[in-house]
Short mmCIF file of C-alpha atoms and ligand atoms in Angstrom, two decimals:
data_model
loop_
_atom_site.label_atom_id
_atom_site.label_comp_id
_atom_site.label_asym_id
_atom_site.label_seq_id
_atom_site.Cartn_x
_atom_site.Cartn_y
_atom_site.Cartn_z
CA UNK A 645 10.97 -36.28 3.02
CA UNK A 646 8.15 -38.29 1.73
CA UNK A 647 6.88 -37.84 -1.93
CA UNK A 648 3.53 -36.45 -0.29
CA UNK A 649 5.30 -33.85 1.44
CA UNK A 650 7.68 -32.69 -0.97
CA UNK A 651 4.66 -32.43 -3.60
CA UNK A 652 3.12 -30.42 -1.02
CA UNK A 653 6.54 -28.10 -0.55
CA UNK A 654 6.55 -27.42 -4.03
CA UNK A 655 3.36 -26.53 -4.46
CA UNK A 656 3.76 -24.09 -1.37
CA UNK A 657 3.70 -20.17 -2.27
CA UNK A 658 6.90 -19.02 -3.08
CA UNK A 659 8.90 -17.34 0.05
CA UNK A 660 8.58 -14.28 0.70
CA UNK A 661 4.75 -14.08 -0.68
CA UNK A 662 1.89 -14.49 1.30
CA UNK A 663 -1.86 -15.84 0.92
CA UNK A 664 -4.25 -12.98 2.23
CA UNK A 665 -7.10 -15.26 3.23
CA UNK A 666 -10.89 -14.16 4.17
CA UNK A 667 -10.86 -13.35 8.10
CA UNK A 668 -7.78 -10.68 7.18
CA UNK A 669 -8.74 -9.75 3.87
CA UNK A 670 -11.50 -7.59 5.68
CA UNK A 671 -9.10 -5.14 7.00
CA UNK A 672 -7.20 -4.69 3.79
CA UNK A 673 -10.01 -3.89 2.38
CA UNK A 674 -10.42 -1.52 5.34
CA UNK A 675 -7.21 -0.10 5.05
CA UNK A 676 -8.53 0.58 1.08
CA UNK A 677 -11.22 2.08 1.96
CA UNK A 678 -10.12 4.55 3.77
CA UNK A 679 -7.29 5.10 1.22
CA UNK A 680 -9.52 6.21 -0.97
CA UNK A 681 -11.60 7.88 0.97
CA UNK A 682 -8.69 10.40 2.76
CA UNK A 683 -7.21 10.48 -0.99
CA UNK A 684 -10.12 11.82 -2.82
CA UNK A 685 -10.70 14.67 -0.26
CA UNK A 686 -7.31 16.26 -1.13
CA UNK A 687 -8.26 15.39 -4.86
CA UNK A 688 -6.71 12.56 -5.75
CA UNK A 689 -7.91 10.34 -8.56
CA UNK A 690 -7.08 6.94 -9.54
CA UNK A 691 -4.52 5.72 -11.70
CA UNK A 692 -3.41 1.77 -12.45
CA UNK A 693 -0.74 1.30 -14.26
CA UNK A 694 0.17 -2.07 -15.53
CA UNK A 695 2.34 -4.67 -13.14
CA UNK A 696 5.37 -4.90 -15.57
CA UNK A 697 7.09 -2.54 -17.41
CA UNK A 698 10.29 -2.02 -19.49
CA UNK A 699 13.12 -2.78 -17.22
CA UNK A 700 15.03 0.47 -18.50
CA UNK A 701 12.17 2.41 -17.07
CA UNK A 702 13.23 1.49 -13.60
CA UNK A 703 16.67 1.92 -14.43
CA UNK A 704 16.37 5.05 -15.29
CA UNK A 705 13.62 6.10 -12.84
CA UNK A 706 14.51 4.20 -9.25
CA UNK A 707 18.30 5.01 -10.51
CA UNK A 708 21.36 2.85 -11.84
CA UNK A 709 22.95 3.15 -8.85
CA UNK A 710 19.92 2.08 -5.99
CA UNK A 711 20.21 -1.02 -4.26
CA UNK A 712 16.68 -2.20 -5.86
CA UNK A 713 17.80 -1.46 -9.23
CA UNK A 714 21.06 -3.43 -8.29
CA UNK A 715 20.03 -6.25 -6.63
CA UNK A 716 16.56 -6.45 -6.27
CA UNK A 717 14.55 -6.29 -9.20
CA UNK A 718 12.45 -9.25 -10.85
CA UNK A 719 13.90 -9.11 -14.53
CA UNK A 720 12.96 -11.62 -16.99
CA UNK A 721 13.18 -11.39 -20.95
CA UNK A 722 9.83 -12.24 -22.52
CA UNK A 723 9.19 -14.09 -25.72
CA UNK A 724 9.58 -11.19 -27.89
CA UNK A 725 13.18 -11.28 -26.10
CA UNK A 726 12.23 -7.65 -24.17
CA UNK A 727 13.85 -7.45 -20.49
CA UNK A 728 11.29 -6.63 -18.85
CA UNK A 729 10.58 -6.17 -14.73
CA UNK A 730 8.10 -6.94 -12.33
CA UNK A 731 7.60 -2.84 -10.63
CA UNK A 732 9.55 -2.68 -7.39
CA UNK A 733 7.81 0.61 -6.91
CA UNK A 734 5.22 2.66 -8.67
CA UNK A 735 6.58 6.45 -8.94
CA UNK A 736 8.25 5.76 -12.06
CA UNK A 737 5.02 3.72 -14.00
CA UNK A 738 2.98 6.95 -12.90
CA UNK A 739 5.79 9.67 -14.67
CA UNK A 740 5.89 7.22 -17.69
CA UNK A 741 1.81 7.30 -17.66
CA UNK A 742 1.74 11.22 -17.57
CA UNK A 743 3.85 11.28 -20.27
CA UNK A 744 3.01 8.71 -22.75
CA UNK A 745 -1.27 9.91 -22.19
CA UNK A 746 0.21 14.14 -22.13
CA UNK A 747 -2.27 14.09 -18.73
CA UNK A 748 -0.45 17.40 -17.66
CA UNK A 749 -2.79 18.54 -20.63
CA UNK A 750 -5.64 18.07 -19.38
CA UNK A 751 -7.99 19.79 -16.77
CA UNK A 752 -7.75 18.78 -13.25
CA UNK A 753 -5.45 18.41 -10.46
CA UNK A 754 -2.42 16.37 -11.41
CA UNK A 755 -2.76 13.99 -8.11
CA UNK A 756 -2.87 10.33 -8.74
CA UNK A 757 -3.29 7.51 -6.37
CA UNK A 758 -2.81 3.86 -6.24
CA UNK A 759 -2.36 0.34 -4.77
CA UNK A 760 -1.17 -2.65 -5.60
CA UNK A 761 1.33 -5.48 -5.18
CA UNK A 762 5.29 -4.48 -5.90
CA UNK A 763 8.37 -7.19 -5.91
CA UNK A 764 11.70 -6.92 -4.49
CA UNK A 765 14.28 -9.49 -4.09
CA UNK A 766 15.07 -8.62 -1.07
CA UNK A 767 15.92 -10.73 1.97
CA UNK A 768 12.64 -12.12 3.44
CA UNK A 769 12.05 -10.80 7.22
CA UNK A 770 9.41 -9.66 9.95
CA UNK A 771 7.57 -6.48 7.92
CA UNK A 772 9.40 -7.20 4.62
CA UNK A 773 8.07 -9.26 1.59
CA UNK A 774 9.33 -9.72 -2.17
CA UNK A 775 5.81 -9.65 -3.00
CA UNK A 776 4.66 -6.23 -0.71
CA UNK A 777 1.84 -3.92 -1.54
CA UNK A 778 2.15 -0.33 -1.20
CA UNK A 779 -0.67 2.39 -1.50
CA UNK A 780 0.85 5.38 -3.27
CA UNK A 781 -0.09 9.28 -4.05
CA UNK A 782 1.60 11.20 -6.25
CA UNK A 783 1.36 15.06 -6.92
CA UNK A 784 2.78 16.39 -10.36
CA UNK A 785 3.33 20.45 -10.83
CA UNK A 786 3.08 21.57 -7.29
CA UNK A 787 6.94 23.06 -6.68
CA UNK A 788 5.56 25.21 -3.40
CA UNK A 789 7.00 23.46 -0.02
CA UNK A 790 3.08 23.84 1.02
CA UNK A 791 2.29 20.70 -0.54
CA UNK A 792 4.98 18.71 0.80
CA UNK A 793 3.80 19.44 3.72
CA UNK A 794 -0.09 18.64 2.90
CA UNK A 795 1.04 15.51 1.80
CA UNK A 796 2.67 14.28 5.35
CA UNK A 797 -0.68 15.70 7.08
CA UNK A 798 -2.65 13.67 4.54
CA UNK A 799 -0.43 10.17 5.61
CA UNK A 800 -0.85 11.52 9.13
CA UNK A 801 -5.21 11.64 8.39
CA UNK A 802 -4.73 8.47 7.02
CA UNK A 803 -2.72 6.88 9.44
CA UNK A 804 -5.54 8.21 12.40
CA UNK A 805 -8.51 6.82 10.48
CA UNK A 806 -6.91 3.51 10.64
CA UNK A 807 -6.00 3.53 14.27
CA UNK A 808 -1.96 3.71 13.74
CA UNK A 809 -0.25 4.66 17.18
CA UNK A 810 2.75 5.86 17.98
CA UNK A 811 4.60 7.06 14.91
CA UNK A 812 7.40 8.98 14.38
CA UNK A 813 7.90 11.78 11.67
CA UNK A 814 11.46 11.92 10.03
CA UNK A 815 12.38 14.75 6.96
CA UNK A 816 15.23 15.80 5.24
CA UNK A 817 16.62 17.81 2.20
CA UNK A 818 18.63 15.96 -0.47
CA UNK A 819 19.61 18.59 -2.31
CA UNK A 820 19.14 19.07 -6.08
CA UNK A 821 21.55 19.18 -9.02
CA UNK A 822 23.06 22.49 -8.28
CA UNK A 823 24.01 21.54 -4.67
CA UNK A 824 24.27 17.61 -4.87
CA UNK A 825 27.89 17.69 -6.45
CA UNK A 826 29.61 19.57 -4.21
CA UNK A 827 27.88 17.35 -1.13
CA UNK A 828 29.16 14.24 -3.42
CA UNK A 829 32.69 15.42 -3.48
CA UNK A 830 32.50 16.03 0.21
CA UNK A 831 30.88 12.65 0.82
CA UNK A 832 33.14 11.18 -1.48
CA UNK A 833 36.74 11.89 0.05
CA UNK A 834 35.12 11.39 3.78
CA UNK A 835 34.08 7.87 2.25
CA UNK A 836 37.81 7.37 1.03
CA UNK A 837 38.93 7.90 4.19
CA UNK A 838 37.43 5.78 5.58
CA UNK A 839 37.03 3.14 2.90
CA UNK A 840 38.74 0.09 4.10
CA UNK A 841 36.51 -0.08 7.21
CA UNK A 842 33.49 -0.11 4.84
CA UNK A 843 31.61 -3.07 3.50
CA UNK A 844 32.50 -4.67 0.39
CA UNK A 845 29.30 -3.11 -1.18
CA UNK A 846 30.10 0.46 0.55
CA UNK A 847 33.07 0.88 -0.74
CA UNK A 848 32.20 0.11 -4.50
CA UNK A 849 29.38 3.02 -3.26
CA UNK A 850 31.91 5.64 -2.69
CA UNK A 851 33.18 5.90 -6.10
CA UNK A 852 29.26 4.99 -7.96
CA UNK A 853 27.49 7.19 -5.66
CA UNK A 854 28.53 7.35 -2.03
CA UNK A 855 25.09 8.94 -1.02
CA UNK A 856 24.11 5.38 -0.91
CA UNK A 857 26.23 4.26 1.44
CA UNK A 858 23.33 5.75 3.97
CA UNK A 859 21.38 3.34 2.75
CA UNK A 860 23.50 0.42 3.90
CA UNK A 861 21.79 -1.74 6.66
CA UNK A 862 25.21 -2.91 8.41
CA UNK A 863 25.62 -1.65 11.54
CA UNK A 864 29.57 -1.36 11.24
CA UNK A 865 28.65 0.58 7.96
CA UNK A 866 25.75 3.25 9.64
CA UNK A 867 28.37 4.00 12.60
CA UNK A 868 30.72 5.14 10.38
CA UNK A 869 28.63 6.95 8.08
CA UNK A 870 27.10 9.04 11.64
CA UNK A 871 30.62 11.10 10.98
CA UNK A 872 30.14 11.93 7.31
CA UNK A 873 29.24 15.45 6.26
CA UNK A 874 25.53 16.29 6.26
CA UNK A 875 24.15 17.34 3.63
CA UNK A 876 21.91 19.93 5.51
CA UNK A 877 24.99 21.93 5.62
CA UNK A 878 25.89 22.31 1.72
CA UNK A 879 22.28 23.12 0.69
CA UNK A 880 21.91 25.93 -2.32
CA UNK A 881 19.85 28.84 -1.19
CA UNK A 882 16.72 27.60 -2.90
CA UNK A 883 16.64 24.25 -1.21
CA UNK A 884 17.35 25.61 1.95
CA UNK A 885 14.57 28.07 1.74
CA UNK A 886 12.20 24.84 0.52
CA UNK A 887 13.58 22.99 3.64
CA UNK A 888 12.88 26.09 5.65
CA UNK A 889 9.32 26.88 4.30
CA UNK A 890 8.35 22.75 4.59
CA UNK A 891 9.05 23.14 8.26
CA UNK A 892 6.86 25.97 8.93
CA UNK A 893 4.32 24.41 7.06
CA UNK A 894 4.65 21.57 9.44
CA UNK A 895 4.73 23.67 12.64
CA UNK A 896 1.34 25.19 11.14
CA UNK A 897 -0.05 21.69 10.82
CA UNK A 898 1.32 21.28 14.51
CA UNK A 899 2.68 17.96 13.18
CA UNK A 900 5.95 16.88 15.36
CA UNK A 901 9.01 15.78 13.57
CA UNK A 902 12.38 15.23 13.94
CA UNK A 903 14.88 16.43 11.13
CA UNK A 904 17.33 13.08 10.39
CA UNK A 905 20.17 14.46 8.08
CA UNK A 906 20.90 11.05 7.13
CA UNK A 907 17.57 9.95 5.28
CA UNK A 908 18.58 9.68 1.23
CA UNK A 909 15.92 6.95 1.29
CA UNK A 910 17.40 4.44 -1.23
CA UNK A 911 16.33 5.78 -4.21
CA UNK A 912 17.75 8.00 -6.72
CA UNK A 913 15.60 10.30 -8.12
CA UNK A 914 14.92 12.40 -4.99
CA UNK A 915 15.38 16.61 -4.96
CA UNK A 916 15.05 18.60 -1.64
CA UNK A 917 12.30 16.96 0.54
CA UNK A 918 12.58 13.29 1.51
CA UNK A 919 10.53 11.98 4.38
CA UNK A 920 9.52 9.00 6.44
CA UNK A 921 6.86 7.95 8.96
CA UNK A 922 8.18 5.14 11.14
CA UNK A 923 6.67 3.33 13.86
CA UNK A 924 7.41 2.63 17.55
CA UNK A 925 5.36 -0.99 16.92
CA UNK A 926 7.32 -2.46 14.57
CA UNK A 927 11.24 -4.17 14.60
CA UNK A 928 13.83 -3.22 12.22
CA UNK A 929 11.55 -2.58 9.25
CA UNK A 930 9.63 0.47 10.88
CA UNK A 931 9.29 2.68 8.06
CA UNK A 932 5.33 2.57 7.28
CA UNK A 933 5.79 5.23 4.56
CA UNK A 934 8.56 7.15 2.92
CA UNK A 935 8.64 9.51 0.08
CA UNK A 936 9.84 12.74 -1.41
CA UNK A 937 9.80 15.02 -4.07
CA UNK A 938 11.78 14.31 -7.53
CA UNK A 939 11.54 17.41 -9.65
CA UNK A 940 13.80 16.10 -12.36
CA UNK A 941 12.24 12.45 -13.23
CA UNK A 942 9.59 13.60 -15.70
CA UNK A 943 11.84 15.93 -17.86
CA UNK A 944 14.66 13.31 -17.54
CA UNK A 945 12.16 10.89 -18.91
CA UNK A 946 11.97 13.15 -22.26
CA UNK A 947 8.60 14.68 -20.72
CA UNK A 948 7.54 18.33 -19.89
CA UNK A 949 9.83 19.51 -16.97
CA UNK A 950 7.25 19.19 -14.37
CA UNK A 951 8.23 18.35 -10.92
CA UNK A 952 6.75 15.97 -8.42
CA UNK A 953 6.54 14.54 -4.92
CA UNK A 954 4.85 11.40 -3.42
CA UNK A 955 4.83 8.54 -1.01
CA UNK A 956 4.21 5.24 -0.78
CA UNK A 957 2.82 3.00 2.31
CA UNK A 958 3.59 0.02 3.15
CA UNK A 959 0.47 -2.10 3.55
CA UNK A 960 1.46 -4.90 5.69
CA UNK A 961 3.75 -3.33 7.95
CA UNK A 962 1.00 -0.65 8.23
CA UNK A 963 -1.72 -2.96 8.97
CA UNK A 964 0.39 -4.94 11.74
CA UNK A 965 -0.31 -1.84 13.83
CA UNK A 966 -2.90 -0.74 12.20
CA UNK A 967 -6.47 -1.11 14.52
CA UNK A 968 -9.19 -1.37 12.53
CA UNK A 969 -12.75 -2.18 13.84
CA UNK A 970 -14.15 -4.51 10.60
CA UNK A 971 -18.21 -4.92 11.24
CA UNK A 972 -19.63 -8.30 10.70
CA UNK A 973 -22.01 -8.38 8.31
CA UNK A 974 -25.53 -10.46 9.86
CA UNK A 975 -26.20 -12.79 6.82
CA UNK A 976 -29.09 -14.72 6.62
CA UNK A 977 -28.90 -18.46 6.01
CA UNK A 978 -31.60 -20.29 4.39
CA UNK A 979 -32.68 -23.46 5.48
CA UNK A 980 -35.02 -25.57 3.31
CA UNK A 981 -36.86 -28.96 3.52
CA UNK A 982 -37.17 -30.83 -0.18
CA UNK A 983 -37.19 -30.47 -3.99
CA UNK A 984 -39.70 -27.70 -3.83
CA UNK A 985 -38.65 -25.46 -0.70
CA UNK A 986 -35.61 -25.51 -2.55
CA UNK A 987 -36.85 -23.99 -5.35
CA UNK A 988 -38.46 -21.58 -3.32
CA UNK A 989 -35.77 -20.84 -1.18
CA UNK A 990 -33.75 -19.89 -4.24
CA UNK A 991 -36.34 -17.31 -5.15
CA UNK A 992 -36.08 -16.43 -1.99
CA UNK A 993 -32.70 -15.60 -1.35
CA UNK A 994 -32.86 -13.59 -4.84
CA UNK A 995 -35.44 -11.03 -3.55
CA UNK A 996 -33.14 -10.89 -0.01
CA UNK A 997 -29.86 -10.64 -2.05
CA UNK A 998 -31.40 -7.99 -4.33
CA UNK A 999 -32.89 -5.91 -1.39
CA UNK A 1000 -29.09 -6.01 -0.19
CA UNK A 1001 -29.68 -8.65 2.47
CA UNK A 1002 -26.17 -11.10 2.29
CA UNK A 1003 -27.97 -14.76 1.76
CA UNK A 1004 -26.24 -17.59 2.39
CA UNK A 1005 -27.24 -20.77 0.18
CA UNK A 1006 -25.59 -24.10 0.76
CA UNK A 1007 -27.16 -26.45 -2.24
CA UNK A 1008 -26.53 -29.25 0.34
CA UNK A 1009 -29.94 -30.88 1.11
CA UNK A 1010 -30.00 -31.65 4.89
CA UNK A 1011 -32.60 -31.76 8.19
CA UNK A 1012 -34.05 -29.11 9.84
CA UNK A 1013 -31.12 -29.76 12.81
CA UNK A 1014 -27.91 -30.00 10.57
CA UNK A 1015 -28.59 -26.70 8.82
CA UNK A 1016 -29.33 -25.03 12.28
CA UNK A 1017 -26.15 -26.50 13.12
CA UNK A 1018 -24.44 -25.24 10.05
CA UNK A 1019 -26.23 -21.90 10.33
CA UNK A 1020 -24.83 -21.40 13.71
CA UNK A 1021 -21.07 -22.61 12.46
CA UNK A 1022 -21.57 -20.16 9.48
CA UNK A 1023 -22.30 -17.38 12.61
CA UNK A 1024 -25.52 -16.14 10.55
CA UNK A 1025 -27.73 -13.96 12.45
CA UNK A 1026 -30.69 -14.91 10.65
CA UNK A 1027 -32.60 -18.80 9.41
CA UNK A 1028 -34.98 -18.33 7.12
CA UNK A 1029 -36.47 -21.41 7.12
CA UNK A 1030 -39.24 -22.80 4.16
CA UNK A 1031 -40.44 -26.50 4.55
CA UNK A 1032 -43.63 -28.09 3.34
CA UNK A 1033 -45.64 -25.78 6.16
CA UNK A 1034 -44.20 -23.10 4.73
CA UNK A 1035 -44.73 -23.55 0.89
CA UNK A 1036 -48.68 -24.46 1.68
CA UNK A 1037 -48.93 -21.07 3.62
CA UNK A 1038 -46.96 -18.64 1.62
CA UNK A 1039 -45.21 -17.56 4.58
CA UNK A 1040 -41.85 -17.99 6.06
CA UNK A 1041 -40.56 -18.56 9.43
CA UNK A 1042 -37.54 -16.22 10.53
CA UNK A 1043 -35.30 -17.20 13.08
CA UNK A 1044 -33.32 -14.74 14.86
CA UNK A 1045 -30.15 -16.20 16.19
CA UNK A 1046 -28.99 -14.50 19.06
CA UNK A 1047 -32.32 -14.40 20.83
CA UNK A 1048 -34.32 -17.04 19.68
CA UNK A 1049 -36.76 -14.69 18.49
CA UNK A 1050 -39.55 -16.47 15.69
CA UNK A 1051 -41.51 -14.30 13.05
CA UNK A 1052 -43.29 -15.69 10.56
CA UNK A 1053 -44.22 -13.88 7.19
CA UNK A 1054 -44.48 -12.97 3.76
CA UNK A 1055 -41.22 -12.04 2.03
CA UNK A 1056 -41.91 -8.85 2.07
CA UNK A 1057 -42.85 -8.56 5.91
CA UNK A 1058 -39.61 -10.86 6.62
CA UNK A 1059 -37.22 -8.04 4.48
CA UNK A 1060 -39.37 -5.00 6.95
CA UNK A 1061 -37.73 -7.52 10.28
CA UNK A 1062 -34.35 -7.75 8.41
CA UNK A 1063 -34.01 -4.35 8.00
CA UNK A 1064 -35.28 -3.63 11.34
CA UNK A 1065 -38.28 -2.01 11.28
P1 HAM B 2090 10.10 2.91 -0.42
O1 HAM B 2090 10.62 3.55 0.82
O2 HAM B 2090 11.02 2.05 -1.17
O3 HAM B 2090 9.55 4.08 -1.33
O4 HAM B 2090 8.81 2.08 -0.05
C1 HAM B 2090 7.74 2.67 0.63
C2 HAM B 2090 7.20 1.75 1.72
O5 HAM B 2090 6.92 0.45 1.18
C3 HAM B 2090 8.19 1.47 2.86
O6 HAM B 2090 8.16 2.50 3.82
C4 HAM B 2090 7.64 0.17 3.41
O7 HAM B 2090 6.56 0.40 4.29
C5 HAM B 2090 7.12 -0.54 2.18
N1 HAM B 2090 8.09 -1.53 1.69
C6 HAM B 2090 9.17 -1.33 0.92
N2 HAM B 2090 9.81 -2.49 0.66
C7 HAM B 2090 9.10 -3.46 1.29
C8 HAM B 2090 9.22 -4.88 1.41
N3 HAM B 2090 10.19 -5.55 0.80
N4 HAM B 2090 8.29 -5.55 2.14
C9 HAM B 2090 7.28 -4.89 2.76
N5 HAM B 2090 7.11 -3.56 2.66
C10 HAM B 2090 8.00 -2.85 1.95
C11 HAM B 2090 9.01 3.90 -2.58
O8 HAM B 2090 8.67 2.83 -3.00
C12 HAM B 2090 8.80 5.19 -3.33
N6 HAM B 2090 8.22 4.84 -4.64
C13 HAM B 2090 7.92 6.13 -2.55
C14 HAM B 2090 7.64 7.40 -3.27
C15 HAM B 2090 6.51 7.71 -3.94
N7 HAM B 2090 8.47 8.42 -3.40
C16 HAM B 2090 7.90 9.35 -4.14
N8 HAM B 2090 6.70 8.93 -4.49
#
């Protein structure tokens, strides 16, 4: 390789991260937009959390025994010698939040949302990143089945106003901790059984926590894990009834899903409802969302016992099917001839700015020609064009683009044709 282009290598972004340049950055902000539109109709407010925390706080939130906690967080140990970690998901920063500011306290609907970049090391592929972005709601105090079901209907408004087709809705009951144990001594001895047909990583599952063994990508591994007991069948009364009442909840909604007795979902802190939206569109990675409730995090965090659900979205997976109609904006690109019509211009193009007109200003002095040329390249709809004519006048010619069409006038006339009156 030459020293040119292994300078350039390094300097590459790191794999697994990605540029979002202008020309797509328009439908991210899109897909934002409409985020927080959908969000704040069902109540939900704001709330950022910071991009690193306390590595122990995902250890004890996302769970010891995960495969993100395991093998795919971003750990370092600061000056200070702190381990700290880069978030590889955001439901445990919000808990921490509530907690540490006593928001269950205060007035208001506890229902927080939020976006931003996460890290995983995971194993870079089509629809998966180790620096993704997720958007994520969360809803603290709301134990009623009603709102896990509101919740899905809310991803499902979301997912419309973005022009998502084709997805699929997939739910399940995890249990809590009165009927988890006797699942995971079921699960357990079928996993025994069948141990030395697992994967290395399986079978050190079965004895950790062999309800992660469903979250095992191998294809060897899922097949066998098709004939363990479901956990559907060992549910206590209350989660049953939960399960039960989230269902009709759903029917109400007439939202279609399909119940998939194997969906634990990778992390640890779920309680009765887990739940994911996958895609027809996509490959392997097709879960656009996923989420759940976790009634025990907040107490187990030292906090009130308040319980909670949530999900979280994928953003780039969701915007590769996403279709999302991003208007052009019609800027208007100001031309000038000399020292003077610059000066001008610049006035100019501070009256159109502040009237809310988008002004483009290149402070490159060229012909008459070149910035038509560039005007047309930049795809403005408008030249406003000030040479010596113009200066002596006090009026400015107007070019319309697309048709050609000339107007000449005062500032004030020329803002009446921009805004198309
Ligand atoms: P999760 O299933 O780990 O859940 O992630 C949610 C979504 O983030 C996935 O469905 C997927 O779209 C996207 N995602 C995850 N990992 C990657 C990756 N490496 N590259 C690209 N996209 C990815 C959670 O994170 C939970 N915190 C959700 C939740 C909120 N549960 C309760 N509240």
């Amino acid at each position: 390789m030459s020293e040119d282009a292994s300078a350039k290598k390094e300097l590459a972004a790191i794999k697994g991260t990605r540029d979002i340049l202008p020309g797509e950055v328009e439908c991210w902000q899109a897909l934002e937009t409409a985020a927080r539109v959908t969000f704040g109709l069902y109540g939900f407010r704001e709330l950022r959390a910071p991009v690193f925390e306390a590595t122990e706080l995902f250890e004890k939130g996302t769970g010891q025994t995960s495969d993100i906690v395991t093998k795919e967080m971003y750990t370092f140990t600061d000056k200070a010698g702190r381990s700290l970690t880069l978030r590889p998901e955001y439901t445990p920063s919000v808990v921490r939040a509530i907690v540490e500011h006593r928001l269950d306290l205060q007035p208001g609907l506890m229902r927080y949302y939020y976006m931003g970049p996460m890290f995983r090391y995971d194993k870079p592929q089509k629809g998966r990143y180790r620096q993704f972005h997720q958007v994520d709601i969360e809803v603290f105090g709301e134990k009623d089945a009603a709102v896990d079901a509101e919740i899905i209907e809310m991803a499902h408004v979301l997912l419309e106003r973005i022009g998502v087709p084709e997805t699929e809705t997939l739910i399940n009951s995890v249990g809590c901790r009165v009927c988890r144990p006797a699942y995971g001594k079921a699960l357990r001895e079928a996993a025994r059984a069948r141990a030395n047909s697992l994967c290395p990583d399986c079978q050190r599952k079965v004895e950790t926590n062999p309800l992660r063994i469903f979250d095992c990508k191998l294809e060897a591994c899922r097949r066998i894990a098709e004939g363990f007991p479901r956990i559907l069948d060992y549910l206590c009364d209350e989660c049953r009834d939960h399960f039960q009442a989230l269902r009709g909840w759903l029917d109400l909604y007439k939202i279609p899903y399909r119940v998939d007795s194997r969906l634990v979902r990778g992390l640890d802190y779920y309680t009765k409802t887990t739940f994911e939206i996958v895609s027809g569109g996509l490959g392997a990675q097709n879960a656009l969302l996923g989420g759940g409730r976790y009634d025990d995090m907040m107490k187990d965090f030292g906090g009130p016992d308040i319980c909670g659900i949530g999900f979280a979205m994928g953003m780039e997976r969701t915007l590769s099917v996403a279709h999302l109609s991003v208007e052009k904006g019609k800027p208007l690109y100001l031309a000038y001839l000399g020292g003077e019509a610059k000066k001008t211009g610049v006035e100019l193009g501070r009256f159109f700015r502040r009237n809310g007109v988008t002004c483009l200003i290149e402070f490159k002095d060229r012909g008459m020609k070149a910035h038509f040329g560039r005007a047309s390249k930049l795809e403005a709809a408008w030249v406003l064009v000030v040479g010596e004519d113009e200066l002596r006048k006090g009026r400015f010619g107007l070019k319309e683009m697309a048709t050609g069409r000339q107007v000449e006038g005062t500032k004030e006339e020329l803002l009446a044709v921009l805004r198309g009156r």
